[in-house]
Amino acid sequence: MYNDNLLLTPLPHNATYGYWVSPAAEFAGKTERLEVSGRVAADFVSYYGGQESRFTNIFLPLTLRYKTETDLLGFTGGFTRDNTLMSELLTTGVVLRFTQRNQWNANPTWTRSITEKLSVQSNFQLNDTTYENGLPLGLVDYQLYGGSGGL
């Protein structure tokens, strides 16, 4: 439990108190060809006093790697549900108000060995982000796509 100035205002304001409860579990497994690892984590957040708010943050990252004689397939991605106190303050340095952000990430990769010293690589990136009631706060939903390849 702690006392906080949630909106980082220099103006007079009532003290806001809060607590976070953050359970988490990690998992991993590995065979000769396949590696899997991930995490399941949540934050149960409550603020009361000057500004009352409750949030549930969820973090579900996942990493996969699969190897064959000539190919390496990979995936990094997952789902994040957090509040804008965490995400927007870290990204922009500004906190306008609180709302929840939902973000899906998928980053598949593929590497093909042509010879012992030559390989072809490709990757793709997808990011799909939505905000609950974000438009009145100036937060718009967006999607990012990207890709690259090389020798």
Tab-separated table of C-alpha atoms in Angstrom:
chain	number	residue	atom	x	y	z
A	1	MET	CA	0.000	0.000	0.000
A	2	TYR	CA	1.307	3.446	-0.835
A	3	ASN	CA	0.304	7.100	-1.291
A	4	ASP	CA	0.544	8.406	-4.848
A	5	ASN	CA	-0.018	11.410	-7.101
A	6	LEU	CA	-1.521	9.346	-9.920
A	7	LEU	CA	-1.965	12.136	-12.453
A	8	LEU	CA	1.398	13.763	-11.644
A	9	THR	CA	-0.319	17.081	-11.043
A	10	PRO	CA	1.381	20.016	-9.302
A	11	LEU	CA	-2.087	21.343	-8.360
A	12	PRO	CA	-3.657	20.670	-4.961
A	13	HIS	CA	-5.253	17.231	-4.874
A	14	ASN	CA	-6.458	14.588	-2.452
A	15	ALA	CA	-4.035	11.814	-1.617
A	16	THR	CA	-4.652	8.574	-3.473
A	17	TYR	CA	-3.744	5.270	-1.878
A	18	GLY	CA	-3.314	2.036	-3.706
A	19	TYR	CA	-2.268	-1.566	-3.587
A	20	TRP	CA	-1.116	-4.102	-6.159
A	21	VAL	CA	-1.354	-7.887	-5.848
A	22	SER	CA	0.732	-9.597	-8.558
A	23	PRO	CA	0.663	-13.399	-8.828
A	24	ALA	CA	2.708	-14.987	-11.633
A	25	ALA	CA	3.896	-18.344	-12.947
A	26	GLU	CA	6.478	-19.235	-15.566
A	27	PHE	CA	6.752	-22.388	-17.630
A	28	ALA	CA	9.329	-23.834	-19.987
A	29	GLY	CA	9.965	-27.067	-21.796
A	30	LYS	CA	12.590	-28.292	-24.184
A	31	THR	CA	13.156	-31.279	-26.440
A	32	GLU	CA	15.826	-31.884	-29.040
A	33	ARG	CA	13.821	-29.914	-31.636
A	34	LEU	CA	11.279	-27.810	-29.724
A	35	GLU	CA	11.644	-25.117	-27.063
A	36	VAL	CA	8.634	-23.507	-25.396
A	37	SER	CA	8.574	-20.884	-22.660
A	38	GLY	CA	6.024	-18.480	-21.341
A	39	ARG	CA	4.594	-16.686	-18.399
A	40	VAL	CA	1.176	-16.129	-16.880
A	41	ALA	CA	1.008	-13.026	-14.716
A	42	ALA	CA	-1.624	-10.642	-13.422
A	43	ASP	CA	-1.804	-7.441	-11.406
A	44	PHE	CA	-4.893	-6.738	-9.345
A	45	VAL	CA	-4.742	-2.992	-8.764
A	46	SER	CA	-6.947	-0.772	-6.584
A	47	TYR	CA	-6.642	2.950	-5.940
A	48	TYR	CA	-8.841	4.798	-3.490
A	49	GLY	CA	-8.957	8.198	-1.885
A	50	GLY	CA	-8.571	11.097	-4.321
A	51	GLN	CA	-9.281	8.999	-7.398
A	52	GLU	CA	-10.872	5.580	-7.069
A	53	SER	CA	-9.963	3.050	-9.748
A	54	ARG	CA	-9.658	-0.709	-10.116
A	55	PHE	CA	-7.719	-2.500	-12.821
A	56	THR	CA	-6.703	-5.999	-13.716
A	57	ASN	CA	-3.522	-6.251	-15.755
A	58	ILE	CA	-2.752	-9.520	-17.550
A	59	PHE	CA	0.550	-10.560	-19.141
A	60	LEU	CA	0.770	-13.695	-21.306
A	61	PRO	CA	4.055	-13.768	-23.267
A	62	LEU	CA	4.995	-16.884	-25.246
A	63	THR	CA	8.186	-17.961	-27.034
A	64	LEU	CA	8.518	-20.990	-29.328
A	65	ARG	CA	11.457	-22.370	-31.341
A	66	TYR	CA	11.364	-25.419	-33.587
A	67	LYS	CA	14.471	-26.768	-35.346
A	68	THR	CA	14.802	-29.198	-38.233
A	69	GLU	CA	17.884	-30.152	-40.229
A	70	THR	CA	17.575	-27.031	-42.419
A	71	ASP	CA	14.947	-24.787	-40.804
A	72	LEU	CA	14.514	-22.812	-37.630
A	73	LEU	CA	10.972	-21.605	-36.951
A	74	GLY	CA	10.387	-19.158	-34.147
A	75	PHE	CA	7.563	-17.252	-32.532
A	76	THR	CA	7.560	-14.533	-29.926
A	77	GLY	CA	4.302	-12.922	-28.944
A	78	GLY	CA	1.435	-12.884	-26.569
A	79	PHE	CA	-1.250	-10.782	-24.976
A	80	THR	CA	-0.945	-7.842	-22.609
A	81	ARG	CA	-3.811	-6.099	-20.834
A	82	ASP	CA	-2.596	-3.167	-18.781
A	83	ASN	CA	-3.736	0.259	-17.714
A	84	THR	CA	-2.492	3.459	-19.278
A	85	LEU	CA	-0.667	4.423	-16.100
A	86	MET	CA	1.864	1.721	-16.954
A	87	SER	CA	1.854	1.777	-20.749
A	88	GLU	CA	1.383	5.429	-21.682
A	89	LEU	CA	3.574	6.866	-18.928
A	90	LEU	CA	6.456	4.658	-20.060
A	91	THR	CA	5.822	5.377	-23.762
A	92	THR	CA	4.941	9.093	-23.759
A	93	GLY	CA	5.761	10.402	-20.290
A	94	VAL	CA	2.181	11.716	-19.961
A	95	VAL	CA	-0.766	10.360	-17.993
A	96	LEU	CA	-4.089	11.916	-18.983
A	97	ARG	CA	-6.567	9.567	-17.346
A	98	PHE	CA	-6.792	5.852	-16.802
A	99	THR	CA	-8.181	3.307	-19.186
A	100	GLN	CA	-7.340	-0.271	-20.066
A	101	ARG	CA	-5.137	-1.186	-23.043
A	102	ASN	CA	-5.338	-4.579	-24.768
A	103	GLN	CA	-2.386	-5.534	-26.949
A	104	TRP	CA	-1.732	-8.635	-29.061
A	105	ASN	CA	1.780	-9.211	-30.438
A	106	ALA	CA	2.925	-11.851	-32.920
A	107	ASN	CA	6.467	-12.064	-34.275
A	108	PRO	CA	7.039	-15.248	-36.293
A	109	THR	CA	10.489	-15.923	-37.790
A	110	TRP	CA	11.895	-18.426	-40.245
A	111	THR	CA	15.517	-19.197	-41.068
A	112	ARG	CA	16.457	-21.685	-43.797
A	113	SER	CA	20.015	-22.969	-44.080
A	114	ILE	CA	21.057	-23.228	-47.719
A	115	THR	CA	24.662	-24.182	-47.069
A	116	GLU	CA	26.778	-24.370	-43.949
A	117	LYS	CA	27.584	-20.645	-44.227
A	118	LEU	CA	24.547	-19.264	-46.105
A	119	SER	CA	20.983	-18.965	-44.846
A	120	VAL	CA	17.807	-17.092	-45.709
A	121	GLN	CA	15.991	-15.264	-42.907
A	122	SER	CA	12.520	-13.759	-42.724
A	123	ASN	CA	10.374	-12.316	-39.988
A	124	PHE	CA	7.021	-10.642	-39.594
A	125	GLN	CA	5.631	-8.407	-36.873
A	126	LEU	CA	2.015	-7.791	-35.919
A	127	ASN	CA	0.853	-5.532	-33.101
A	128	ASP	CA	-2.874	-4.945	-32.505
A	129	THR	CA	-3.667	-2.425	-29.757
A	130	THR	CA	-7.089	-1.302	-28.520
A	131	TYR	CA	-8.136	1.019	-25.694
A	132	GLU	CA	-11.336	0.810	-23.669
A	133	ASN	CA	-13.038	4.211	-24.009
A	134	GLY	CA	-9.716	5.664	-25.173
A	135	LEU	CA	-10.985	8.072	-27.833
A	136	PRO	CA	-12.211	10.743	-25.360
A	137	LEU	CA	-8.712	10.602	-23.844
A	138	GLY	CA	-6.976	10.983	-27.202
A	139	LEU	CA	-5.956	7.310	-27.354
A	140	VAL	CA	-6.807	5.642	-30.669
A	141	ASP	CA	-6.740	1.950	-31.503
A	142	TYR	CA	-4.001	0.949	-33.928
A	143	GLN	CA	-2.333	-1.926	-35.718
A	144	LEU	CA	1.304	-2.192	-36.732
A	145	TYR	CA	2.661	-4.532	-39.376
A	146	GLY	CA	6.245	-5.073	-40.382
A	147	GLY	CA	8.510	-7.577	-41.949
A	148	SER	CA	12.043	-8.145	-43.092
A	149	GLY	CA	14.156	-10.680	-44.856
A	150	GLY	CA	17.753	-11.252	-45.745
A	151	LEU	CA	20.585	-13.594	-46.555
